[in-house]
Amino acid sequence: MNASRTARERVRAELTREITDVARRQLGEVGAPALSLRAVAREMGMVSSAVYRYFPSRDDLLTALIIDGYNAVGVAVEQADAACARDDVPGRWLAACRGIRGWALAHPHEYALVYGSPVPGYRAPEQTIEPASRVAAVLGAIVSDACAAGAVDDVGASPPASFGPDAARLRETVLPGVPDGVVARSLTAWASIVGLVSFELFGQFENVITDRDAFFDHAALSLAGLIGLQVDPAPRARI
């Protein structure tokens, strides 16, 4: 009985993986709004009712792809950070930013799904929140560690008073021990990194930036300086 259940679970896991692999490939062909369970079933040589047993709706399939995407970029950033010395705050920041960009360039359609335009009619459920926070948790830990070590210069304009409750919520989740001004600048830097990656991925740097590796590193370290991280101006090797 247990062996039979285990075999069924294996088959289900394999088919689920195959369905999401096909759907991920179709993202690049038709885009998320046009993703169809029937088209996925057709490519797999299955009747659509069989696919519906695994994903009752297109939104369920999108949710699985979004969770996979967030987890994948989260792993890339976590591994990049883990490869650095804990006290090398600028190095950790740069490595994490490179991790985001590297994953995005290797998986452009998945990046577009999780950081691009919302899919019309789709509302992300709560189970996407934890995977979506993995990258922010790494970047937040870098800033929090720097604050704890006294390696952050809290300079610059203060955020508006209305930002106070937002800063408090962010301190509770991803930026513990970080003052409001640094929280605001960290959020600005994170949004700017996503914007830089999106500009590159969606063709906005064509005929504008030649050496995109060097430019991205410069921009990422400039944003670290915006936060107040004490940045060594010497260039850092790519790993």
Short mmCIF file of C-alpha atoms in Angstrom, two decimals:
data_model
loop_
_atom_site.label_atom_id
_atom_site.label_comp_id
_atom_site.label_asym_id
_atom_site.label_seq_id
_atom_site.Cartn_x
_atom_site.Cartn_y
_atom_site.Cartn_z
CA MET A 1 0.00 0.00 0.00
CA ASN A 2 2.73 2.47 0.98
CA ALA A 3 4.87 1.46 -2.01
CA SER A 4 1.90 1.94 -4.32
CA ARG A 5 1.18 5.38 -2.86
CA THR A 6 4.84 6.33 -3.21
CA ALA A 7 4.83 5.26 -6.86
CA ARG A 8 1.69 7.32 -7.51
CA GLU A 9 3.24 10.31 -5.78
CA ARG A 10 6.36 9.94 -7.94
CA VAL A 11 4.30 9.81 -11.11
CA ARG A 12 2.28 12.82 -10.01
CA ALA A 13 5.43 14.79 -9.18
CA GLU A 14 6.99 13.91 -12.54
CA LEU A 15 3.87 14.92 -14.48
CA THR A 16 3.53 18.13 -12.48
CA ARG A 17 7.13 18.97 -13.31
CA GLU A 18 6.58 18.16 -16.99
CA ILE A 19 3.47 20.36 -17.12
CA THR A 20 5.28 23.32 -15.57
CA ASP A 21 8.29 22.79 -17.86
CA VAL A 22 6.04 22.91 -20.93
CA ALA A 23 4.16 25.93 -19.57
CA ARG A 24 7.45 27.71 -18.84
CA ARG A 25 8.56 27.12 -22.41
CA GLN A 26 5.25 28.43 -23.72
CA LEU A 27 5.70 31.62 -21.71
CA GLY A 28 8.46 32.54 -24.15
CA GLU A 29 6.24 31.83 -27.14
CA VAL A 30 2.88 33.36 -26.23
CA GLY A 31 3.43 35.27 -22.97
CA ALA A 32 1.71 34.81 -19.65
CA PRO A 33 -1.68 36.36 -20.61
CA ALA A 34 -2.12 33.82 -23.42
CA LEU A 35 -0.96 30.80 -21.43
CA SER A 36 -3.51 28.01 -21.85
CA LEU A 37 -3.95 24.69 -20.12
CA ARG A 38 -5.38 23.28 -23.33
CA ALA A 39 -2.27 24.29 -25.27
CA VAL A 40 -0.05 22.72 -22.61
CA ALA A 41 -2.09 19.51 -22.76
CA ARG A 42 -1.92 19.49 -26.55
CA GLU A 43 1.87 19.80 -26.55
CA MET A 44 2.12 16.97 -24.02
CA GLY A 45 -0.23 14.74 -26.00
CA MET A 46 -2.72 14.63 -23.13
CA VAL A 47 -6.41 15.42 -22.98
CA SER A 48 -7.04 18.72 -21.25
CA SER A 49 -9.11 17.05 -18.52
CA ALA A 50 -5.98 15.17 -17.42
CA VAL A 51 -4.03 18.41 -16.98
CA TYR A 52 -6.93 19.92 -15.03
CA ARG A 53 -6.44 17.19 -12.42
CA TYR A 54 -3.05 18.72 -11.66
CA PHE A 55 -3.92 22.39 -12.17
CA PRO A 56 -7.65 23.14 -11.93
CA SER A 57 -7.27 26.50 -13.70
CA ARG A 58 -4.82 28.59 -15.65
CA ASP A 59 -4.35 30.76 -12.56
CA ASP A 60 -3.26 27.72 -10.55
CA LEU A 61 -0.65 26.98 -13.19
CA LEU A 62 0.49 30.63 -13.21
CA THR A 63 0.79 30.55 -9.44
CA ALA A 64 3.03 27.47 -9.63
CA LEU A 65 5.23 29.15 -12.24
CA ILE A 66 5.44 32.35 -10.20
CA ILE A 67 6.39 30.46 -7.04
CA ASP A 68 9.02 28.52 -8.99
CA GLY A 69 10.39 31.76 -10.43
CA TYR A 70 10.61 33.55 -7.10
CA ASN A 71 12.26 30.53 -5.49
CA ALA A 72 14.75 30.20 -8.34
CA VAL A 73 15.91 33.82 -8.22
CA GLY A 74 15.89 33.57 -4.42
CA VAL A 75 18.26 30.61 -4.52
CA ALA A 76 20.55 32.44 -6.98
CA VAL A 77 20.79 35.48 -4.71
CA GLU A 78 21.17 33.43 -1.51
CA GLN A 79 24.02 31.44 -3.03
CA ALA A 80 25.72 34.60 -4.31
CA ASP A 81 25.56 36.16 -0.85
CA ALA A 82 26.72 32.98 0.89
CA ALA A 83 29.87 32.90 -1.25
CA CYS A 84 31.08 36.20 0.25
CA ALA A 85 32.74 36.93 3.57
CA ARG A 86 30.12 38.10 6.08
CA ASP A 87 31.98 41.32 6.87
CA ASP A 88 32.37 42.28 3.20
CA VAL A 89 29.14 44.24 3.01
CA PRO A 90 29.73 45.94 -0.38
CA GLY A 91 30.91 42.62 -1.83
CA ARG A 92 27.77 40.89 -0.57
CA TRP A 93 25.57 43.64 -2.00
CA LEU A 94 27.26 43.51 -5.39
CA ALA A 95 27.18 39.70 -5.49
CA ALA A 96 23.47 39.65 -4.64
CA CYS A 97 22.70 42.23 -7.33
CA ARG A 98 24.74 40.23 -9.85
CA GLY A 99 22.78 37.16 -8.80
CA ILE A 100 19.49 38.86 -9.69
CA ARG A 101 20.79 40.05 -13.04
CA GLY A 102 22.45 36.75 -13.92
CA TRP A 103 19.28 34.80 -13.22
CA ALA A 104 17.18 37.28 -15.18
CA LEU A 105 19.43 37.12 -18.25
CA ALA A 106 19.32 33.31 -18.16
CA HIS A 107 15.54 33.17 -17.57
CA PRO A 108 14.05 36.27 -19.24
CA HIS A 109 10.49 35.00 -19.55
CA GLU A 110 10.34 33.88 -15.93
CA TYR A 111 11.77 37.23 -14.87
CA ALA A 112 9.06 38.98 -16.89
CA LEU A 113 6.44 36.84 -15.17
CA VAL A 114 7.51 37.77 -11.63
CA TYR A 115 8.86 41.33 -12.13
CA GLY A 116 7.13 42.45 -15.31
CA SER A 117 3.63 43.67 -16.05
CA PRO A 118 0.78 42.04 -14.08
CA VAL A 119 -1.18 39.38 -15.94
CA PRO A 120 -4.68 40.77 -16.65
CA GLY A 121 -7.29 39.08 -14.47
CA TYR A 122 -4.75 37.23 -12.31
CA ARG A 123 -4.60 37.88 -8.57
CA ALA A 124 -1.60 36.36 -6.80
CA PRO A 125 -2.61 34.26 -3.77
CA GLU A 126 -0.95 34.44 -0.36
CA GLN A 127 1.32 31.45 -1.00
CA THR A 128 3.38 33.61 -3.38
CA ILE A 129 4.34 36.04 -0.59
CA GLU A 130 7.02 33.95 1.10
CA PRO A 131 8.86 32.99 -2.12
CA ALA A 132 8.62 36.61 -3.31
CA SER A 133 10.34 37.81 -0.13
CA ARG A 134 13.47 35.66 -0.50
CA VAL A 135 15.48 38.19 -2.51
CA ALA A 136 14.36 41.07 -0.29
CA ALA A 137 15.37 39.04 2.77
CA VAL A 138 18.94 38.70 1.46
CA LEU A 139 19.28 42.37 0.54
CA GLY A 140 17.68 43.35 3.84
CA ALA A 141 20.07 41.14 5.82
CA ILE A 142 23.04 42.80 4.11
CA VAL A 143 21.82 46.26 5.10
CA SER A 144 20.85 45.13 8.62
CA ASP A 145 24.26 43.53 9.16
CA ALA A 146 25.93 46.71 7.98
CA CYS A 147 23.86 48.82 10.39
CA ALA A 148 24.68 46.48 13.27
CA ALA A 149 28.40 46.77 12.42
CA GLY A 150 28.25 50.57 12.23
CA ALA A 151 29.10 50.42 8.50
CA VAL A 152 26.22 52.59 7.27
CA ASP A 153 26.33 56.36 6.90
CA ASP A 154 22.79 57.54 7.59
CA VAL A 155 22.99 60.70 5.53
CA GLY A 156 20.68 62.38 3.07
CA ALA A 157 17.16 63.74 3.12
CA SER A 158 14.75 62.24 5.61
CA PRO A 159 11.75 60.38 4.19
CA PRO A 160 8.29 61.90 4.68
CA ALA A 161 6.62 61.30 8.04
CA SER A 162 3.95 59.22 6.28
CA PHE A 163 6.65 56.64 5.47
CA GLY A 164 7.09 55.84 9.19
CA PRO A 165 4.49 53.04 9.36
CA ASP A 166 5.86 51.52 6.15
CA ALA A 167 9.39 51.58 7.56
CA ALA A 168 8.15 49.91 10.73
CA ARG A 169 6.56 47.08 8.74
CA LEU A 170 9.73 46.60 6.72
CA ARG A 171 11.78 46.49 9.93
CA GLU A 172 9.55 43.69 11.19
CA THR A 173 10.12 41.61 8.07
CA VAL A 174 13.35 42.24 6.14
CA LEU A 175 15.22 45.22 7.64
CA PRO A 176 15.49 44.69 11.40
CA GLY A 177 17.29 47.43 13.28
CA VAL A 178 17.44 49.80 10.29
CA PRO A 179 16.45 53.47 10.74
CA ASP A 180 13.72 54.99 8.60
CA GLY A 181 16.06 56.94 6.30
CA VAL A 182 18.14 53.86 5.49
CA VAL A 183 14.98 51.79 4.99
CA ALA A 184 13.73 54.34 2.45
CA ARG A 185 17.03 54.44 0.59
CA SER A 186 17.27 50.62 0.62
CA LEU A 187 13.82 50.37 -0.94
CA THR A 188 14.83 52.95 -3.55
CA ALA A 189 18.00 50.98 -4.33
CA TRP A 190 16.10 47.68 -4.64
CA ALA A 191 13.56 49.22 -7.02
CA SER A 192 16.42 50.72 -9.03
CA ILE A 193 18.16 47.34 -9.37
CA VAL A 194 14.95 45.83 -10.74
CA GLY A 195 14.66 48.79 -13.10
CA LEU A 196 18.23 48.37 -14.34
CA VAL A 197 17.70 44.68 -15.00
CA SER A 198 14.39 45.36 -16.74
CA PHE A 199 15.95 48.08 -18.92
CA GLU A 200 18.63 45.65 -20.06
CA LEU A 201 16.35 42.67 -20.48
CA PHE A 202 13.66 44.51 -22.42
CA GLY A 203 16.05 46.21 -24.85
CA GLN A 204 16.24 49.73 -23.43
CA PHE A 205 20.05 49.63 -23.34
CA GLU A 206 20.40 48.73 -27.03
CA ASN A 207 22.73 51.26 -28.71
CA VAL A 208 23.13 52.95 -25.33
CA ILE A 209 25.36 50.81 -23.10
CA THR A 210 28.23 48.81 -24.62
CA ASP A 211 29.88 47.16 -21.59
CA ARG A 212 26.79 46.21 -19.63
CA ASP A 213 28.63 44.10 -17.05
CA ALA A 214 30.80 47.04 -16.02
CA PHE A 215 27.92 49.50 -16.10
CA PHE A 216 25.72 47.28 -13.95
CA ASP A 217 28.46 46.86 -11.34
CA HIS A 218 29.01 50.63 -11.29
CA ALA A 219 25.30 51.27 -10.88
CA ALA A 220 24.89 48.61 -8.16
CA LEU A 221 27.77 50.05 -6.14
CA SER A 222 26.44 53.57 -6.65
CA LEU A 223 23.13 52.39 -5.21
CA ALA A 224 24.98 50.83 -2.29
CA GLY A 225 26.45 54.28 -1.68
CA LEU A 226 22.97 55.78 -1.85
CA ILE A 227 21.89 53.47 0.96
CA GLY A 228 24.90 54.57 2.96
CA LEU A 229 26.93 51.37 2.74
CA GLN A 230 30.63 52.19 3.03
CA VAL A 231 31.82 51.17 -0.44
CA ASP A 232 35.43 50.49 -1.43
CA PRO A 233 35.87 52.26 -4.80
CA ALA A 234 38.28 49.57 -6.09
CA PRO A 235 36.77 47.39 -8.85
CA ARG A 236 35.68 43.91 -7.82
CA ALA A 237 36.31 40.80 -9.89
CA ARG A 238 33.32 38.98 -11.30
CA ILE A 239 32.87 35.45 -9.95
#
